[in-house]
mmCIF file of C-alpha atoms and ligand atoms in Angstrom:
data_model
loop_
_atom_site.group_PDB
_atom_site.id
_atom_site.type_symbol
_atom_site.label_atom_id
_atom_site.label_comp_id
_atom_site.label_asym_id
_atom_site.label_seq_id
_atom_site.Cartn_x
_atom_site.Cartn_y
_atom_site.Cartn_z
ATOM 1 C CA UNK A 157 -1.321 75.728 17.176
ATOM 2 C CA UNK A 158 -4.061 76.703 15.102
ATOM 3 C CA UNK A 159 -5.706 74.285 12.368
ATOM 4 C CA UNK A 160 -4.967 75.493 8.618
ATOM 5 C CA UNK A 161 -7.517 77.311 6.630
ATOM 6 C CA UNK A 162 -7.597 75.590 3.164
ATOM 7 C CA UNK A 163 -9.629 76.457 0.150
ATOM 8 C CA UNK A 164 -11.030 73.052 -0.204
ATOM 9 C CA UNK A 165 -14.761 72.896 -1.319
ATOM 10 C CA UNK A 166 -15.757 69.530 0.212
ATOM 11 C CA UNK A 167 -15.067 67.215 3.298
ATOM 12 C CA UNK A 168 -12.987 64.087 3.656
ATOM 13 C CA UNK A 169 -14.360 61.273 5.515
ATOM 14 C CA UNK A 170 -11.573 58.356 5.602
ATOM 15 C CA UNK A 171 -13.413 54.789 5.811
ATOM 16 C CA UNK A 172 -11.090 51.887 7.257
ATOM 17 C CA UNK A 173 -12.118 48.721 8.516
ATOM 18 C CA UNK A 174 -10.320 45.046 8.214
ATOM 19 C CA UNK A 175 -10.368 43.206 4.412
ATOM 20 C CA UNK A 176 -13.101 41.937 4.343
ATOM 21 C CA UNK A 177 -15.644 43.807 6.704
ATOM 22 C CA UNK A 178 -17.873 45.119 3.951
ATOM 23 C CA UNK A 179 -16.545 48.678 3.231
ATOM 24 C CA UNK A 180 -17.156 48.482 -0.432
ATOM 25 C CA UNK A 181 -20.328 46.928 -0.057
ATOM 26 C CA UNK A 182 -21.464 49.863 3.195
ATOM 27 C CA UNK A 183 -19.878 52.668 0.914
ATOM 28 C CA UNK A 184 -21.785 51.572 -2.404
ATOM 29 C CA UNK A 185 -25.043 51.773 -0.352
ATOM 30 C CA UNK A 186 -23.887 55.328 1.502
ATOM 31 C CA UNK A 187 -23.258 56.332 -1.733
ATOM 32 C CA UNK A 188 -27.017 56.324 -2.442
ATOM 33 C CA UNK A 189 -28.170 57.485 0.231
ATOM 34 C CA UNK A 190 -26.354 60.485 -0.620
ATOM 35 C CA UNK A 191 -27.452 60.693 -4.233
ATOM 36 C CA UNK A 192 -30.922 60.394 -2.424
ATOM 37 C CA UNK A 193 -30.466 63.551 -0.628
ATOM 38 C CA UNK A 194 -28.794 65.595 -3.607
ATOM 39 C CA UNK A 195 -25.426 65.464 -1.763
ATOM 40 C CA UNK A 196 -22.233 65.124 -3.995
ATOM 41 C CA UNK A 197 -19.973 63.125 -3.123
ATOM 42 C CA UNK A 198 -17.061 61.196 -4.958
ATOM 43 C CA UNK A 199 -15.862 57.347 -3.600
ATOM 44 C CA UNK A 200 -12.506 56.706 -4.060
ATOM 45 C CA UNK A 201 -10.571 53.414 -3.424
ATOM 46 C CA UNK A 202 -7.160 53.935 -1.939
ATOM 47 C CA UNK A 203 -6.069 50.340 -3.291
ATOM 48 C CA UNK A 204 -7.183 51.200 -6.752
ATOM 49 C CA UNK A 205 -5.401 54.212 -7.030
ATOM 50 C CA UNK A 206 -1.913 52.554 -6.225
ATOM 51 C CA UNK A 207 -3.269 50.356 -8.023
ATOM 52 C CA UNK A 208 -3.230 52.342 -11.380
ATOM 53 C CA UNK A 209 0.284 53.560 -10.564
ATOM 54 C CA UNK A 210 1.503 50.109 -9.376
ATOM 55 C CA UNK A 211 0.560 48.362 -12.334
ATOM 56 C CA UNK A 212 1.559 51.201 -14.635
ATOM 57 C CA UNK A 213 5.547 50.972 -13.410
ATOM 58 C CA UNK A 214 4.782 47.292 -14.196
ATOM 59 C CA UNK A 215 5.206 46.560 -10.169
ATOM 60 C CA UNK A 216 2.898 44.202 -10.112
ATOM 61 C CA UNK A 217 0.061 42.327 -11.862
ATOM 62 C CA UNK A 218 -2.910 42.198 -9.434
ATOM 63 C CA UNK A 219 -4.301 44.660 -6.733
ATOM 64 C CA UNK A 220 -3.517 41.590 -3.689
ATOM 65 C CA UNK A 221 0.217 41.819 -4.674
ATOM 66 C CA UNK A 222 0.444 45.237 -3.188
ATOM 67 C CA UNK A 223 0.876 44.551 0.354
ATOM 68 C CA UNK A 224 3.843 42.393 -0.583
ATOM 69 C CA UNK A 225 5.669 44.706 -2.336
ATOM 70 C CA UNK A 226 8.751 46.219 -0.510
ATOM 71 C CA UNK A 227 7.366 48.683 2.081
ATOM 72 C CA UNK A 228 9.654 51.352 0.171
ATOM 73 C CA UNK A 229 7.406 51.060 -2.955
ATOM 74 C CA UNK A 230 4.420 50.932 -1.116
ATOM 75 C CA UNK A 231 4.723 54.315 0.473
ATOM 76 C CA UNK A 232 5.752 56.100 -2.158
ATOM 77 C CA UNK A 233 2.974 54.781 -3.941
ATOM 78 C CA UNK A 234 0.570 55.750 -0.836
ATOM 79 C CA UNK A 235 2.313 59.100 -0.905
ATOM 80 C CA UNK A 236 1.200 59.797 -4.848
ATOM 81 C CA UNK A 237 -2.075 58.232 -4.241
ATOM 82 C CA UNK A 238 -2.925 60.967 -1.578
ATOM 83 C CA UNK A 239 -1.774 63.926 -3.466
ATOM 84 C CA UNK A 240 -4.221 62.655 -6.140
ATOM 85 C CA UNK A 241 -6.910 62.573 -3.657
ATOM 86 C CA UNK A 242 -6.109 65.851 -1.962
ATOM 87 C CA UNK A 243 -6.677 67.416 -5.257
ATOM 88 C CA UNK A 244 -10.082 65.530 -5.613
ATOM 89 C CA UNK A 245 -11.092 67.135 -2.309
ATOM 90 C CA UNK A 246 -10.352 70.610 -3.190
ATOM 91 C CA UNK A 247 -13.799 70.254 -5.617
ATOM 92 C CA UNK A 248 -16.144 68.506 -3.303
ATOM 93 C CA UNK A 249 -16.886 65.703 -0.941
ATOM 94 C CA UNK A 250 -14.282 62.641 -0.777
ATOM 95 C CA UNK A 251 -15.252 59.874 0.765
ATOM 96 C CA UNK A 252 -12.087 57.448 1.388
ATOM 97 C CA UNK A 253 -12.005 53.762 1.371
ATOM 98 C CA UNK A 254 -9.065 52.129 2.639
ATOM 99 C CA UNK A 255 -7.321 50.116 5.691
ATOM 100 C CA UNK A 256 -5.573 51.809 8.729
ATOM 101 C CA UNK A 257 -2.893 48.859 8.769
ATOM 102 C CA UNK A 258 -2.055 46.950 5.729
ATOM 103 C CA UNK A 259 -0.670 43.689 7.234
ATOM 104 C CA UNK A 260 2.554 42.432 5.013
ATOM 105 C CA UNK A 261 5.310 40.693 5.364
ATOM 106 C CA UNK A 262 7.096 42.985 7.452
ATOM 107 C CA UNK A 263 4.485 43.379 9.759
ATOM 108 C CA UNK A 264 1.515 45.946 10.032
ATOM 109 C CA UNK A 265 2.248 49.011 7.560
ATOM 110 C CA UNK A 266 0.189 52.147 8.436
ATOM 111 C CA UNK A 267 -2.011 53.132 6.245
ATOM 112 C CA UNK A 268 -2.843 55.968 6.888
ATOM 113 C CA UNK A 269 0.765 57.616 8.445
ATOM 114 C CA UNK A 270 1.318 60.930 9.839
ATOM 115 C CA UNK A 271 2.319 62.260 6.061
ATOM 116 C CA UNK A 272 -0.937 61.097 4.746
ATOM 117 C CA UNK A 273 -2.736 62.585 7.588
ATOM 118 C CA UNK A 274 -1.351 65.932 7.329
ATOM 119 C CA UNK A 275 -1.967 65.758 3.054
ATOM 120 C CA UNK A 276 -5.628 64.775 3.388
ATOM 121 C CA UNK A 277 -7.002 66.571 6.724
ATOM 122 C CA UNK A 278 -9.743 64.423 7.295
ATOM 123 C CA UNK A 279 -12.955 65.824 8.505
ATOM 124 C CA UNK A 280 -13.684 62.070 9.982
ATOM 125 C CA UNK A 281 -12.478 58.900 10.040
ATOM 126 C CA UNK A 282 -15.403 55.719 10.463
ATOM 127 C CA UNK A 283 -14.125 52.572 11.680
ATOM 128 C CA UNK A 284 -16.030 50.240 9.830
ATOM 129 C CA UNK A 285 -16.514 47.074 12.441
ATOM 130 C CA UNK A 286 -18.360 43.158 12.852
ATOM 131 C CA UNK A 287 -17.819 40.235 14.514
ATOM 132 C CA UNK A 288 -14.324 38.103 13.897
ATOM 133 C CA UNK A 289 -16.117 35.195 12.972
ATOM 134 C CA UNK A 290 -18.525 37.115 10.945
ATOM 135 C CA UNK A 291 -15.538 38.749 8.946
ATOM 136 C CA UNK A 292 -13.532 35.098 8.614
ATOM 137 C CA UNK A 293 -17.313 33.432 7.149
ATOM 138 C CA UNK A 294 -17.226 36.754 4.775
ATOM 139 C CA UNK A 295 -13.309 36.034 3.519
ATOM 140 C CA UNK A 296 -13.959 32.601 2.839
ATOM 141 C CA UNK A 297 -17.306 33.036 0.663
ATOM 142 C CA UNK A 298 -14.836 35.687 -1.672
ATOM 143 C CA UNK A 299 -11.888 33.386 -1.483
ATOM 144 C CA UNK A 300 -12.396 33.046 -5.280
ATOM 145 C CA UNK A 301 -12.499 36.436 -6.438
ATOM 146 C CA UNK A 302 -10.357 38.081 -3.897
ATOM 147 C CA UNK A 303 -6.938 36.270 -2.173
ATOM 148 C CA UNK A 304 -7.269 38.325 1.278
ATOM 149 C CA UNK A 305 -5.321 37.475 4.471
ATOM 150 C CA UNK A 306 -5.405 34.286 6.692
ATOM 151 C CA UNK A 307 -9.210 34.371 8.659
ATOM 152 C CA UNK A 308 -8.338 33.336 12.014
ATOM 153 C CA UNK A 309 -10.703 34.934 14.109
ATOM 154 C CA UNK A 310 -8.342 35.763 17.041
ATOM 155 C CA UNK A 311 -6.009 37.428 14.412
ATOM 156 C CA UNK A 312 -9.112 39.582 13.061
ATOM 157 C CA UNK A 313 -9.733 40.692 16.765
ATOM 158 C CA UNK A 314 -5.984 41.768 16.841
ATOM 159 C CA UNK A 315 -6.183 43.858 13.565
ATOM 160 C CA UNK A 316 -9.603 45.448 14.104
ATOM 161 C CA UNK A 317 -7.935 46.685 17.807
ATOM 162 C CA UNK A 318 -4.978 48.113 15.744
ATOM 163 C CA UNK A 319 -7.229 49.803 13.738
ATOM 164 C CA UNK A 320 -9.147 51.994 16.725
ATOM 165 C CA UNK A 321 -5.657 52.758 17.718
ATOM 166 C CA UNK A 322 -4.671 54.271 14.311
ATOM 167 C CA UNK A 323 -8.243 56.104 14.533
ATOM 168 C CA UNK A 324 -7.021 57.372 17.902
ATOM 169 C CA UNK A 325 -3.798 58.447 16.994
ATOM 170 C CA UNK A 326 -4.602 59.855 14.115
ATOM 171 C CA UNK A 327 -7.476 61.976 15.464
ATOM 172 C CA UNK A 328 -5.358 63.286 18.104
ATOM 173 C CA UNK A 329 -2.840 64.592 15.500
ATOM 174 C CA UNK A 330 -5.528 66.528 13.281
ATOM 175 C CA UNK A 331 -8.509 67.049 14.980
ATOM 176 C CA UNK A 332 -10.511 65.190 13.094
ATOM 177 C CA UNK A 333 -13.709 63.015 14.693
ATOM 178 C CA UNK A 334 -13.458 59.233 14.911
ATOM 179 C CA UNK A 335 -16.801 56.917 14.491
ATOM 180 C CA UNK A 336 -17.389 53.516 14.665
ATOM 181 C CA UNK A 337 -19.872 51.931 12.380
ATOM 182 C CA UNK A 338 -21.248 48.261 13.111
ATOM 183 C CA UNK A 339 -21.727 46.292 9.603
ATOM 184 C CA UNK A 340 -23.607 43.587 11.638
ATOM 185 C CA UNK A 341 -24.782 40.595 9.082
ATOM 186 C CA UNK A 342 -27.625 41.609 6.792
ATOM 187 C CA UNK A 343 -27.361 45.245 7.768
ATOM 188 C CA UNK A 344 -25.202 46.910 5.602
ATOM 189 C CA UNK A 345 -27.627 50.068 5.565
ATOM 190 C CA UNK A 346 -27.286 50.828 9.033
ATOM 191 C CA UNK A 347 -23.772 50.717 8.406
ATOM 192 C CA UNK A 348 -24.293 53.046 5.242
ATOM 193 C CA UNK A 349 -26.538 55.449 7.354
ATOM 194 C CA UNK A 350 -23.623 56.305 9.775
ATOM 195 C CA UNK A 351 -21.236 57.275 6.880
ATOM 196 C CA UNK A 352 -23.789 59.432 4.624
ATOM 197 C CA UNK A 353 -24.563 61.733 8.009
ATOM 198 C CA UNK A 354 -21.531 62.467 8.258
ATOM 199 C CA UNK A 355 -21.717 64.264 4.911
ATOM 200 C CA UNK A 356 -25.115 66.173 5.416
HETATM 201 P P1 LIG B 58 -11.463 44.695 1.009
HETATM 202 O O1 LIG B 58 -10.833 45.518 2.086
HETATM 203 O O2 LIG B 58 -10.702 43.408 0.845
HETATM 204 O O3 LIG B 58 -11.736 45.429 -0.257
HETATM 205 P P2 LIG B 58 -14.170 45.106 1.899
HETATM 206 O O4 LIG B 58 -14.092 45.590 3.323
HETATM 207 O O5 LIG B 58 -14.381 46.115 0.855
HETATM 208 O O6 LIG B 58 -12.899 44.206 1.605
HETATM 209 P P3 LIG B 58 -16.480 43.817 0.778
HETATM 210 O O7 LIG B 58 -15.840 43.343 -0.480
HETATM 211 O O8 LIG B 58 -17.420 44.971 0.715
HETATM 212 O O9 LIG B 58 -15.343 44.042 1.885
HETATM 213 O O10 LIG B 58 -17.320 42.647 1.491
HETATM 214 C C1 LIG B 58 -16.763 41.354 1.729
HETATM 215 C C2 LIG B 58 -17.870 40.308 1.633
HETATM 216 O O11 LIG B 58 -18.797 40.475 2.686
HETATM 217 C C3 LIG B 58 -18.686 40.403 0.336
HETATM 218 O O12 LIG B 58 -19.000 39.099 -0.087
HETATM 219 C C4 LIG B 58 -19.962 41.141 0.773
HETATM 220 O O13 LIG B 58 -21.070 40.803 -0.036
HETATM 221 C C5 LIG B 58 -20.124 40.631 2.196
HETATM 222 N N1 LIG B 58 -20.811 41.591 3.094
HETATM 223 C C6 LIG B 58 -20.498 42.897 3.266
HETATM 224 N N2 LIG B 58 -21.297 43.463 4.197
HETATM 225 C C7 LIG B 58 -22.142 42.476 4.625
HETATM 226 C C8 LIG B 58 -23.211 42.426 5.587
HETATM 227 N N3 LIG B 58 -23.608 43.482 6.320
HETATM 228 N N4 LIG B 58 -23.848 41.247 5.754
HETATM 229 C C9 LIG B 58 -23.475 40.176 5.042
HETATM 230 N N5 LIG B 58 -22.490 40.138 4.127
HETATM 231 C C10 LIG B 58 -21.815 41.284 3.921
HETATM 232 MG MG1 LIG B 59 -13.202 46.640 -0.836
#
C-alpha cells in the first residue's frame, strides 16, 4: 500500500514521554532553538486542547481531572483535539506534546490510537526518557502545582516500557521514525537538540 500524498505544508513530530519527564520544559527550549535557526514551528499541548473543549461542556474543572473522566468522553475529546491539530499542520510545522498511555482508572488509555495515528501522520514520534527515580524526585518537587500520578519508581519503569511499545506500534502502522531522547538531570538542551533536528 502506498503512503498518502497530502497537501500539508509542515511536519508533525509527536513528543510523548511519562508526566513528569520534562516535555514541556525540553519542548520550550527546542522551541528556541528553532526560532534560532529561522524555522517555524507551532507547540501544541494535546492536554490543553481537550482541555479547552473539556472545560467548555463543563466536564470538568481542572486539566488533572481528564484522565478520570469516562474513557468514552475522553476519546471523543482526543478525537476533536486531533482534527484541530491536523488542520494546524496543513500550514506549517506541529510539534506535539502529549503521552502515549494516559494511565486512568480503567487502566492504560492510548493516547495516541490507531484513529489518531491515521488523522495526524506523524513524520516522527520522540520518546522523551530519564531515570525512574529521577522522574519520581521531579513529581514530588511539582506536587503543588500539578496532582500527577503515584511516583513509584518501579511503576515509572512499567509506563516508560509501554510507551516504546506504543512508539513501536505506532511506527509500524504509518511509517513514521521513532527517537528516543534522554532528558538526563540538568540537561534539558540535549534533550531539546534531538527534537529541533528533527525539524531542520
Ligand atoms: P506533564 O506530562 O505532567 O505535563 P512534563 O513531562 O511536561 O509533565 P515538566 O512539567 O516539563 O514535565 O517537568 C517536570 C519537572 O521536572 C519540572 O519541575 C521541571 O522543571 C523539571 N525538569 C524537567 N526537565 C529537567 C531536567 N533535565 N533536569 C532537571 N529538572 C527537570
Ligand atoms: Mg507538560
Amino acid at each position: 500500500m502506498k503512503k498518502m500524498k497530502t497537501s500539508r505544508k509542515g511536519k508533525v513530530v509527536i513528543v510523548t514521554g511519562v508526566p513528569g519527564v520534562g516535555k514541556t520544559t525540553v519542548l520550550s527550549a527546542a522551541l528556541e532553538i528553532c526560532k534560532q535557526s529561522s524555522v517555524q514551528v507551532d507547540l501544541v499541548n494535546y492536554g490543553n486542547i481537550m482541555f479547552e473543549e473539556a472545560s467548555k461542556s463543563g466536564l470538568v474543572k481542572a486539566r488533572d481531572e481528564m484522565r478520570r473522566l469516562p474513557v468514552k468522553d475522553q476519546v471523543r475529546l482526543q478525537l476533536s483535539a486531533a482534527e484541530s491539530i491536523k488542520s494546524m499542520a496543513e500550514k506549517g510545522n506541529v510539534i506535539l506534546d502529549t503521552h502515549m498511555f494516559i494511565n486512568t482508572p480503567q487502566g492504560f488509555m492510548p493516547g495516541i490510537p490507531s484513529w489518531v495515528a491515521e488523522t495526524l501522520k506523524p513524520d516522527s514520534i520522540v520518546l522523551l526518557e530519564a531515570p525512574p527515580e529521577e522522574i519520581s524526585a521531579r513529581r514530588k518537587k511539582d506536587a503543588a502545582i500539578r496532582a500527577r500520578e503515584a511516583d513509584e519508581p518501579w511503576r515509572i519503569t512499567e509506563h516508560q516500557l509501554l510507551g516504546r511499545s506504543g512508539a513501536a506500534s505506532i511506527a509500524v502502522q504509518t511509517g513514521c521514525t521513532v527517537a528516543i531522547a534522554h532528558n538526563m538531570e540538568g540537561k534539558h538542551m540535549e534533550a531539546a537538540k534531538v527534537i529541533a533536528d528533527l525539524l531542520r
